[in-house]
CSV table of C-alpha atoms in Angstrom, one decimal:
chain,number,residue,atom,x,y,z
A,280,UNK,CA,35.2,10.0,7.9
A,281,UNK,CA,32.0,10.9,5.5
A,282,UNK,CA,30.7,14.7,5.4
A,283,UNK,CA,27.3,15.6,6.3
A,284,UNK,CA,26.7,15.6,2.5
A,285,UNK,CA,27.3,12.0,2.5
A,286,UNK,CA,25.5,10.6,5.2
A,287,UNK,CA,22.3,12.5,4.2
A,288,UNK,CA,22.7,11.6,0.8
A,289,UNK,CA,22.9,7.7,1.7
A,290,UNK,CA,20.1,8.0,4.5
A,291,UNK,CA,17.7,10.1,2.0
A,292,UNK,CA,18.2,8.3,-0.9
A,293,UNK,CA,20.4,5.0,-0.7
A,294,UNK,CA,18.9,2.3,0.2
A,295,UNK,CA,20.6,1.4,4.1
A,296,UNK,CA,19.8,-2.7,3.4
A,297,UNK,CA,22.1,-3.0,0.6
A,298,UNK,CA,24.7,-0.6,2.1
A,299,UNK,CA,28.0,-2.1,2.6
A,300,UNK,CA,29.4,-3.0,5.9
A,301,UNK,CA,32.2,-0.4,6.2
A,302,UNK,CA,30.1,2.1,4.8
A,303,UNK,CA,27.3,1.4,7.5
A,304,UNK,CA,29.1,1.5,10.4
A,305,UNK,CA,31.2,5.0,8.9
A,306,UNK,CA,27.2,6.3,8.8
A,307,UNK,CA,26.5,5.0,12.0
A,308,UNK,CA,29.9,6.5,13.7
A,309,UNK,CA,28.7,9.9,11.8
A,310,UNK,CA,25.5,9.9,13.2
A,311,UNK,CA,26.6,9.0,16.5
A,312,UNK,CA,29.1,12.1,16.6
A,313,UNK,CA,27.6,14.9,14.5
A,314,UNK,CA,24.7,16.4,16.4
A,315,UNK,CA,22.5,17.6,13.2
A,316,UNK,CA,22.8,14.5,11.0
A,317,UNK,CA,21.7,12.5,14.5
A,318,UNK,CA,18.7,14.6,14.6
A,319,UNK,CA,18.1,14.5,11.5
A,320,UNK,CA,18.8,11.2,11.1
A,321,UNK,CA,16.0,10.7,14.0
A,322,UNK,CA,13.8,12.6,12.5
A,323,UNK,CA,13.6,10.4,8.8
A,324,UNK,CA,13.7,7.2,10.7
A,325,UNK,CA,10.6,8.6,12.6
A,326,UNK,CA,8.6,9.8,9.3
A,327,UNK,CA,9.5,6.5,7.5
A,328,UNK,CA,8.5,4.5,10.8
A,329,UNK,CA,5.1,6.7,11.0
A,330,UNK,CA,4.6,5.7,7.4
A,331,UNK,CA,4.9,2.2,7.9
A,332,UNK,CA,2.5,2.3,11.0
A,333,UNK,CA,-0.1,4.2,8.6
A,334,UNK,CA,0.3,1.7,6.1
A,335,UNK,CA,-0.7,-1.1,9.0
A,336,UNK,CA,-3.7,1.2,10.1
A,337,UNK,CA,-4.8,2.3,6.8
A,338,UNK,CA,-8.5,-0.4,7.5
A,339,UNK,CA,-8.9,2.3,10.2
A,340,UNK,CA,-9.4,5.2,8.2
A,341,UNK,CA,-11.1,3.6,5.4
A,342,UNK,CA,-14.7,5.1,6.7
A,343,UNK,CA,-13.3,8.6,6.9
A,344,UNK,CA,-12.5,8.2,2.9
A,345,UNK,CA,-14.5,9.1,0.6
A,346,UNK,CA,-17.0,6.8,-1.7
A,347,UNK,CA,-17.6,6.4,-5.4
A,348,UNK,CA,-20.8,7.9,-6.7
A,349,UNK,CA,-24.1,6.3,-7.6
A,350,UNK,CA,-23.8,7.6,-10.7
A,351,UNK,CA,-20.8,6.4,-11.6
A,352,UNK,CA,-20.9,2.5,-10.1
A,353,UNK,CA,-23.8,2.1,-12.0
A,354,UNK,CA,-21.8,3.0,-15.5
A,355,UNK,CA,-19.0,0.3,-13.9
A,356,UNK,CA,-21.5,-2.4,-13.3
A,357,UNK,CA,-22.3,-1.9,-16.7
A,358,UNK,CA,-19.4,-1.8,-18.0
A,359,UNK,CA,-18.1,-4.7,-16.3
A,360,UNK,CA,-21.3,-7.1,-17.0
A,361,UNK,CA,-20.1,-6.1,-20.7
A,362,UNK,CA,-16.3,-6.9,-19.6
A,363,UNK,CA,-17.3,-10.3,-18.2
A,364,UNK,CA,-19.7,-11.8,-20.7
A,365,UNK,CA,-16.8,-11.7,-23.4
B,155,UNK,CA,-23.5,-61.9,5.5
B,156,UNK,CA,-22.4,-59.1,3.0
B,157,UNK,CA,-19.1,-57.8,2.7
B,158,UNK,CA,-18.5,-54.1,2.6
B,159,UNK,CA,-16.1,-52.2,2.3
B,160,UNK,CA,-15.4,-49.4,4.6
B,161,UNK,CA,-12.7,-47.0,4.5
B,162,UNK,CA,-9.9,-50.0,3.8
B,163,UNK,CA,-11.5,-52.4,7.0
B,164,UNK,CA,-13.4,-55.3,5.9
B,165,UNK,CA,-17.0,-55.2,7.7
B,166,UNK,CA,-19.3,-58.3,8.3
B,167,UNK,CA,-22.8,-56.9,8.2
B,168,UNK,CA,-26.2,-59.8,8.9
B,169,UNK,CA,-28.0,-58.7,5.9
B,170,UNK,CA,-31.4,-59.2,7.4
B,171,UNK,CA,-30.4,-55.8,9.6
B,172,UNK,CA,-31.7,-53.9,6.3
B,173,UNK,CA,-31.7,-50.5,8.3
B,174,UNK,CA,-28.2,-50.9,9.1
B,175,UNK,CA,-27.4,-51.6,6.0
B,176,UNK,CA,-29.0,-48.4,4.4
B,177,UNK,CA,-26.8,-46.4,6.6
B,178,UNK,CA,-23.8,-48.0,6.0
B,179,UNK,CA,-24.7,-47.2,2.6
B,180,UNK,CA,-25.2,-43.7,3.3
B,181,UNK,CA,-21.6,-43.5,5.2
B,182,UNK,CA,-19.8,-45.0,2.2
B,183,UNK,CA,-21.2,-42.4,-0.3
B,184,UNK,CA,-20.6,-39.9,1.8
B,185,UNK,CA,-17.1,-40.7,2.6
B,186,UNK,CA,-16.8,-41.5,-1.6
B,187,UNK,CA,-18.2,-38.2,-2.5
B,188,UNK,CA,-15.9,-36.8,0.0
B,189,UNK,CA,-12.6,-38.7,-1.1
B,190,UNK,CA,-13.1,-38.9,-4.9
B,191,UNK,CA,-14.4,-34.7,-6.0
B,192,UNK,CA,-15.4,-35.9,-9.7
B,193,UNK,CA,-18.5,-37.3,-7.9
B,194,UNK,CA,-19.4,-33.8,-6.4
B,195,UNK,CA,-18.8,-31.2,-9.6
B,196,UNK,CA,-20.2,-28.4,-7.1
B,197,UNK,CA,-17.6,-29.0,-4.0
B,198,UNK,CA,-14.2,-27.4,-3.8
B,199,UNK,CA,-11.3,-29.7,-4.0
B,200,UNK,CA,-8.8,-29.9,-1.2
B,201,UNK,CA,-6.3,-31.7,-3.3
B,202,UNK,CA,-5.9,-29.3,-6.1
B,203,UNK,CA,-3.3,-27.1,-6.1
B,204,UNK,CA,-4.9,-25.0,-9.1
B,205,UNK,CA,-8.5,-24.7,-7.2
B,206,UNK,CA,-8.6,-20.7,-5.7
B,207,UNK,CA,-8.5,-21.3,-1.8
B,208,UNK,CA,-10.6,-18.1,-1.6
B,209,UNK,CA,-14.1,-17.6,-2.7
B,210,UNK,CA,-13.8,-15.3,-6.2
B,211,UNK,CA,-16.3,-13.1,-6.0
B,212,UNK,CA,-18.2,-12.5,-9.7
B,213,UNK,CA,-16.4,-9.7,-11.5
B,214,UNK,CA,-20.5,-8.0,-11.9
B,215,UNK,CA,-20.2,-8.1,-8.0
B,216,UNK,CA,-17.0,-6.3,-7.8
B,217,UNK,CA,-18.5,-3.1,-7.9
B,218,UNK,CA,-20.6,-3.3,-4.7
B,219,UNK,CA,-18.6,-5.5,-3.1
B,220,UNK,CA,-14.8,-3.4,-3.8
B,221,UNK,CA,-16.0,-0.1,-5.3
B,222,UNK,CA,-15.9,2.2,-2.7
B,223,UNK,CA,-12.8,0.8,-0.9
B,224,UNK,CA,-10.6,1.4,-4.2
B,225,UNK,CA,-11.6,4.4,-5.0
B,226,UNK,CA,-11.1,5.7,-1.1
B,227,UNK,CA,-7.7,3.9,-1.9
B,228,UNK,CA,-6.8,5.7,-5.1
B,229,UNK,CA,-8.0,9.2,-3.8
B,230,UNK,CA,-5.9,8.8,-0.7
B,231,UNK,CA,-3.0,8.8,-3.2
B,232,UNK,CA,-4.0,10.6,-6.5
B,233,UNK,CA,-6.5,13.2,-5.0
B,234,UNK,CA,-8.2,13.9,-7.8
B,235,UNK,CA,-11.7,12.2,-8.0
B,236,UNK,CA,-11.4,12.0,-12.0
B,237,UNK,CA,-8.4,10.0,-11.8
B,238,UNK,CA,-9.3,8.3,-9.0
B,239,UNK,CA,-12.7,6.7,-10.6
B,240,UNK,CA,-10.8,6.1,-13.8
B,241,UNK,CA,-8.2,4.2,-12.1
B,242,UNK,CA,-11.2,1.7,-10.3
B,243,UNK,CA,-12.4,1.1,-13.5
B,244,UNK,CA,-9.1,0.3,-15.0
B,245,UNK,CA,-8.6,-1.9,-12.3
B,246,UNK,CA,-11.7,-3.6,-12.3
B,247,UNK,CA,-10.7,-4.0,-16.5
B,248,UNK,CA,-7.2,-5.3,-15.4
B,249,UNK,CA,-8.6,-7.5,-13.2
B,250,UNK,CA,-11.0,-9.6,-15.3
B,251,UNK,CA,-8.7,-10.0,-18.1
B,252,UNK,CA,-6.0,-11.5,-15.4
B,253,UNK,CA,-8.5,-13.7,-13.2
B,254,UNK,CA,-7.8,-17.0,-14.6
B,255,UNK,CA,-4.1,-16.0,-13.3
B,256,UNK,CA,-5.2,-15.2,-9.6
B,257,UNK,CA,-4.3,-18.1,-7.5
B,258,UNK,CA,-6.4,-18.0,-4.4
B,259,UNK,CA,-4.3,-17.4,-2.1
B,260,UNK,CA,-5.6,-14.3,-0.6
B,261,UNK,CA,-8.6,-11.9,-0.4
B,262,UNK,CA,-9.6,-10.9,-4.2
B,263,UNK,CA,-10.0,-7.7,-2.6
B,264,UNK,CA,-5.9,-7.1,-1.9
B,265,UNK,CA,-5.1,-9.0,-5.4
B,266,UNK,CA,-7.6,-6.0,-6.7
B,267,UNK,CA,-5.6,-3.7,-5.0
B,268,UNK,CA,-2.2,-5.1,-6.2
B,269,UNK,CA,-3.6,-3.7,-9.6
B,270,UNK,CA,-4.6,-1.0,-8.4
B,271,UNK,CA,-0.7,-0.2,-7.4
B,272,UNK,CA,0.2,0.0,-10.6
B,273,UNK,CA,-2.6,1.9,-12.1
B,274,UNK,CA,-2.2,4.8,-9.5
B,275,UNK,CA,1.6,4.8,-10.5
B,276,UNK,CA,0.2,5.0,-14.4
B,277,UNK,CA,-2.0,8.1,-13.4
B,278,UNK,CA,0.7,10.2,-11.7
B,279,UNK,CA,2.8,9.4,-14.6
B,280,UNK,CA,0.0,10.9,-17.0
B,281,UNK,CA,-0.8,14.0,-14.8
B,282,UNK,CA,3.2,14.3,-14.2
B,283,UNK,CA,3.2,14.8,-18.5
B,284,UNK,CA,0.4,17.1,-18.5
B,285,UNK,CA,1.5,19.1,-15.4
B,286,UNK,CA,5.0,19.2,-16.0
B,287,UNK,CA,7.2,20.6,-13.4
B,288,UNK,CA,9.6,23.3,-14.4
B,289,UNK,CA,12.5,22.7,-11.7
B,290,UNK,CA,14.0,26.3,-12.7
B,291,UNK,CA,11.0,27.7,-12.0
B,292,UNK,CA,10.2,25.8,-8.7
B,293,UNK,CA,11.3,27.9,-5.6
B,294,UNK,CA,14.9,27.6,-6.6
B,295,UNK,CA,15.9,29.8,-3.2
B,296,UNK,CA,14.9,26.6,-1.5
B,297,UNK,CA,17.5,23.8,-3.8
B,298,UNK,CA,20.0,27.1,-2.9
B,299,UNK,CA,19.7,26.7,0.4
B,300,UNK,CA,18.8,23.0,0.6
B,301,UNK,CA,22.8,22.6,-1.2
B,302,UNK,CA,24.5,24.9,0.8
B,303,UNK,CA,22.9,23.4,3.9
B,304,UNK,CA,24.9,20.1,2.7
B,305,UNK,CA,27.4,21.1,0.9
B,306,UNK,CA,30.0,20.0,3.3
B,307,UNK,CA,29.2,20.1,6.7
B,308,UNK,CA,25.6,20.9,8.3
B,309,UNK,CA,25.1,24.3,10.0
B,310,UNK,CA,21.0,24.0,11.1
B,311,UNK,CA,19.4,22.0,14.1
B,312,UNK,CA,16.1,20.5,12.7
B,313,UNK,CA,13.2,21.2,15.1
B,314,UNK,CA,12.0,19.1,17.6
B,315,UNK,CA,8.5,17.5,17.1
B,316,UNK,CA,6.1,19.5,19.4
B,317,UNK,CA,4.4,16.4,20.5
B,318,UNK,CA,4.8,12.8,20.1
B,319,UNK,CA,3.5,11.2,17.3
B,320,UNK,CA,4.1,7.6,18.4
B,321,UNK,CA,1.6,8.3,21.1
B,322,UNK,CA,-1.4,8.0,19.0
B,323,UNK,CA,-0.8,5.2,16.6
B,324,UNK,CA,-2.8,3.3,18.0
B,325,UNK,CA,-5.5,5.9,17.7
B,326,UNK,CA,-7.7,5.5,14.3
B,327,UNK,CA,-8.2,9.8,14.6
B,328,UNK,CA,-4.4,10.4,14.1
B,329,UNK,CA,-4.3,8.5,10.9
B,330,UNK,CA,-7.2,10.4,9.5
B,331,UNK,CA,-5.6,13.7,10.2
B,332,UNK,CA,-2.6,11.9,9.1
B,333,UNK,CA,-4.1,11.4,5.7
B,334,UNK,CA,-5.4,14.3,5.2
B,335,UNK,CA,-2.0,16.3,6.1
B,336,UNK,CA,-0.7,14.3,3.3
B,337,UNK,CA,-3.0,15.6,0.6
B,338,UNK,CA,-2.1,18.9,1.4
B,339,UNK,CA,1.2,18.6,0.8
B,340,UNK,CA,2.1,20.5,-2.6
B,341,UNK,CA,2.9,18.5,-5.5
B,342,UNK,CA,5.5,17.4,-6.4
B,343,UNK,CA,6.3,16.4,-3.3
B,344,UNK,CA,3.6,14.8,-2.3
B,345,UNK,CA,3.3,12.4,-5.1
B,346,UNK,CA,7.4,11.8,-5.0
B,347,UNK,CA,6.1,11.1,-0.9
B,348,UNK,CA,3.2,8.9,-1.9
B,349,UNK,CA,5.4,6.9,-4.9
B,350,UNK,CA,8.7,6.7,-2.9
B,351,UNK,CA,7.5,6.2,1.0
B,352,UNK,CA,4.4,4.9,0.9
B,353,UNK,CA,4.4,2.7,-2.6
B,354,UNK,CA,7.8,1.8,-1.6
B,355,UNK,CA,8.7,2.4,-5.3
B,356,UNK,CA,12.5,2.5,-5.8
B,357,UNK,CA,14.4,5.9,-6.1
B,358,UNK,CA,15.0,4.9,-10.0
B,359,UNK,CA,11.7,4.0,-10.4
B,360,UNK,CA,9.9,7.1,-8.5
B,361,UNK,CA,13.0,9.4,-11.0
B,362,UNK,CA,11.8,7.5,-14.1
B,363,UNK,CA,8.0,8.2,-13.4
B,364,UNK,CA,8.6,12.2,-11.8
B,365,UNK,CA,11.4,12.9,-14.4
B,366,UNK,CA,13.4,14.1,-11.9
B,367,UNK,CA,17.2,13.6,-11.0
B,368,UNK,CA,17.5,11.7,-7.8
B,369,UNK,CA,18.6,15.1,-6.1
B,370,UNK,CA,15.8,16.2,-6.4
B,371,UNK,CA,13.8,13.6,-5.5
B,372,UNK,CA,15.9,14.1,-2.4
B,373,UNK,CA,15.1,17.6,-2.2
B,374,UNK,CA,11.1,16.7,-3.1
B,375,UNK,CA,11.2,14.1,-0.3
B,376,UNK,CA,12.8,16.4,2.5
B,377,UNK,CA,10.2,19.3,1.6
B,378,UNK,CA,7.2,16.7,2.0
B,379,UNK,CA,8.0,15.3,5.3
B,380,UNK,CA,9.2,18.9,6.3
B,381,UNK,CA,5.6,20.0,5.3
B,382,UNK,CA,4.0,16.4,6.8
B,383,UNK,CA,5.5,17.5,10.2
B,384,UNK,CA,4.6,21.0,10.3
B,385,UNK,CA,0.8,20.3,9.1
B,386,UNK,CA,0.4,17.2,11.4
B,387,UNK,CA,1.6,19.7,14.3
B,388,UNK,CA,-0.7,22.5,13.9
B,389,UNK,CA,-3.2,20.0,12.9
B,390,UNK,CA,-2.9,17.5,15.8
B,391,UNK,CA,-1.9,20.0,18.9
B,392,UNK,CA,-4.4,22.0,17.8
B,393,UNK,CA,-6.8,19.2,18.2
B,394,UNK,CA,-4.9,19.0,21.6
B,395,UNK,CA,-5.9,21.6,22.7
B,396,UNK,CA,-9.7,22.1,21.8
């Protein structure tokens, strides 16, 4: 049976895909039986799945970000009609 | 009776039908410029696989056109609007040295931002050498803790969320406050969050660039999403609430 120490060490930094078989389902069992690592457990697989809907919704918030300065674009556009004549 | 070739069938024309004849004549040149592209130098071929099957906008455009959603892109992960502008312009460098190797296959715009990947990566690298974290010095109570916690067998209960986030993913507002509950994360942690989670960079790689141990990457990682929950709470039900 793995310690606490072991299943958050594979679920925080292993990656689970490449995992082997045994190993999964002795994290699995663990998480199933030990009432911190399940919540905790819960609790990563909710910030990583909350990442990975931000990701997929990141053309939502594009408005909300801030923009490059006048200033500045106009040394780019300079910079790259230098760039692209060479 | 004139004998003309159309599209592999054999057509008898009368020849005294002269306006017939002119548009049969326009038909075969069309379908000729259509089949055979060295006849129309300006038209996009179909056939070739090297031809770009996206329009590729002129790198002097890029600016207008891509400016503003890179740099929005690279302050959403570096923060800092120094870096962030010198990493659109070492994009927009990148990319026109590399454009005869972009294939076409989709929006110049995400093949920009594929560079642009790699450049944030280079600029946390930098300010990671010029801000260099002293892990002694860095709240060492919480590593104490953090090991003891897991030294064997876990002793805490982490707390519930107070509301629930999956709720409002389809609302655009929660992902704004969402952003901005990242950036105020501390560093490290945030950028071992942005490299790790949302880069999807792998542990060695995110080590590598931080100069960390993977522990405490581990450590870094629990102590952003700890601090991701606990601004996105007071953030969001307070929101709630007004």
């Amino acid at each position: 049976m793995l310690t606490c120490k072991q299943v958050s060490n594979a679920l925080s930094k292993e990656d689970y895909e490449k995992l082997s078989p045994m190993r999964k389902f002795f994290l699995k069992l663990h998480v199933k039986l030990c009432i911190f690592c399940g919540k905790f457990n819960g609790q990563v697989m909710e910030s990583q799945d909350m990442c990975r809907c931000y990701k997929e919704h990141e053309q939502d918030v594009e408005s909300a970000r801030p923009k490059l300065d006048t200033d500045k674009k106009e040394a780019l556009k300079q910079l790259l009609a230098e760039q692209s004549k060479r | 009776m004139v004998n003309r070739s159309f599209a592999g069938n054999v057509v008898l024309i009368d020849s005294s039908n002269d306006s017939l004849n002119n548009q049969l004549a326009k038909v075969d040149y069309t379908i000729e410029r259509v089949s055979n592209p060295a006849h129309c130098p300006n038209s996009s071929s179909m056939s070739d696989p090297k031809q770009p099957k996206v329009e590729i906008a002129p790198p002097d455009t890029w600016v207008d056109r891509y400016g503003d959603y890179l740099y929005g892109f690279a302050m959403s992960r570096l923060r800092n609007p120094e870096a962030a502008a010198d990493c659109v312009q070492d994009t927009f460098l990148a990319g026109i040295k590399a454009l005869d190797r972009f294939d076409g296959s989709r929006d110049i715009k995400f093949w920009l931002r594929g560079i642009m990947r790699n450049k944030i990566v280079d600029q946390i690298r930098k300010s990671i050498k010029e801000n260099k974290v002293d892990i002694a010095d860095e709240d060492e109570a919480l590593l104490e803790s953090f090991w003891f916690k897991y030294s064997g067998i876990a002793t805490t209960n982490p707390d519930p969320w107070q509301f629930n986030p999956r709720k409002y993913y389809d609302n655009s507002e929660f992902w704004v406050v969402f952003e901005s509950c990242i950036n105020q994360v501390k560093e490290p942690a945030r950028q071992a969050f942005i490299l790790r989670v949302l880069e999807d960079q792998t542990t060695e790689e995110v080590c590598k660039v931080l100069d960390v141990s993977p522990n405490y990457l581990w450590v870094l990682l629990h102590r952003a999403r700890e601090k991701l929950k606990v601004l996105l709470e007071a953030r969001w039900t307070g929101k709630d609430v007004k």
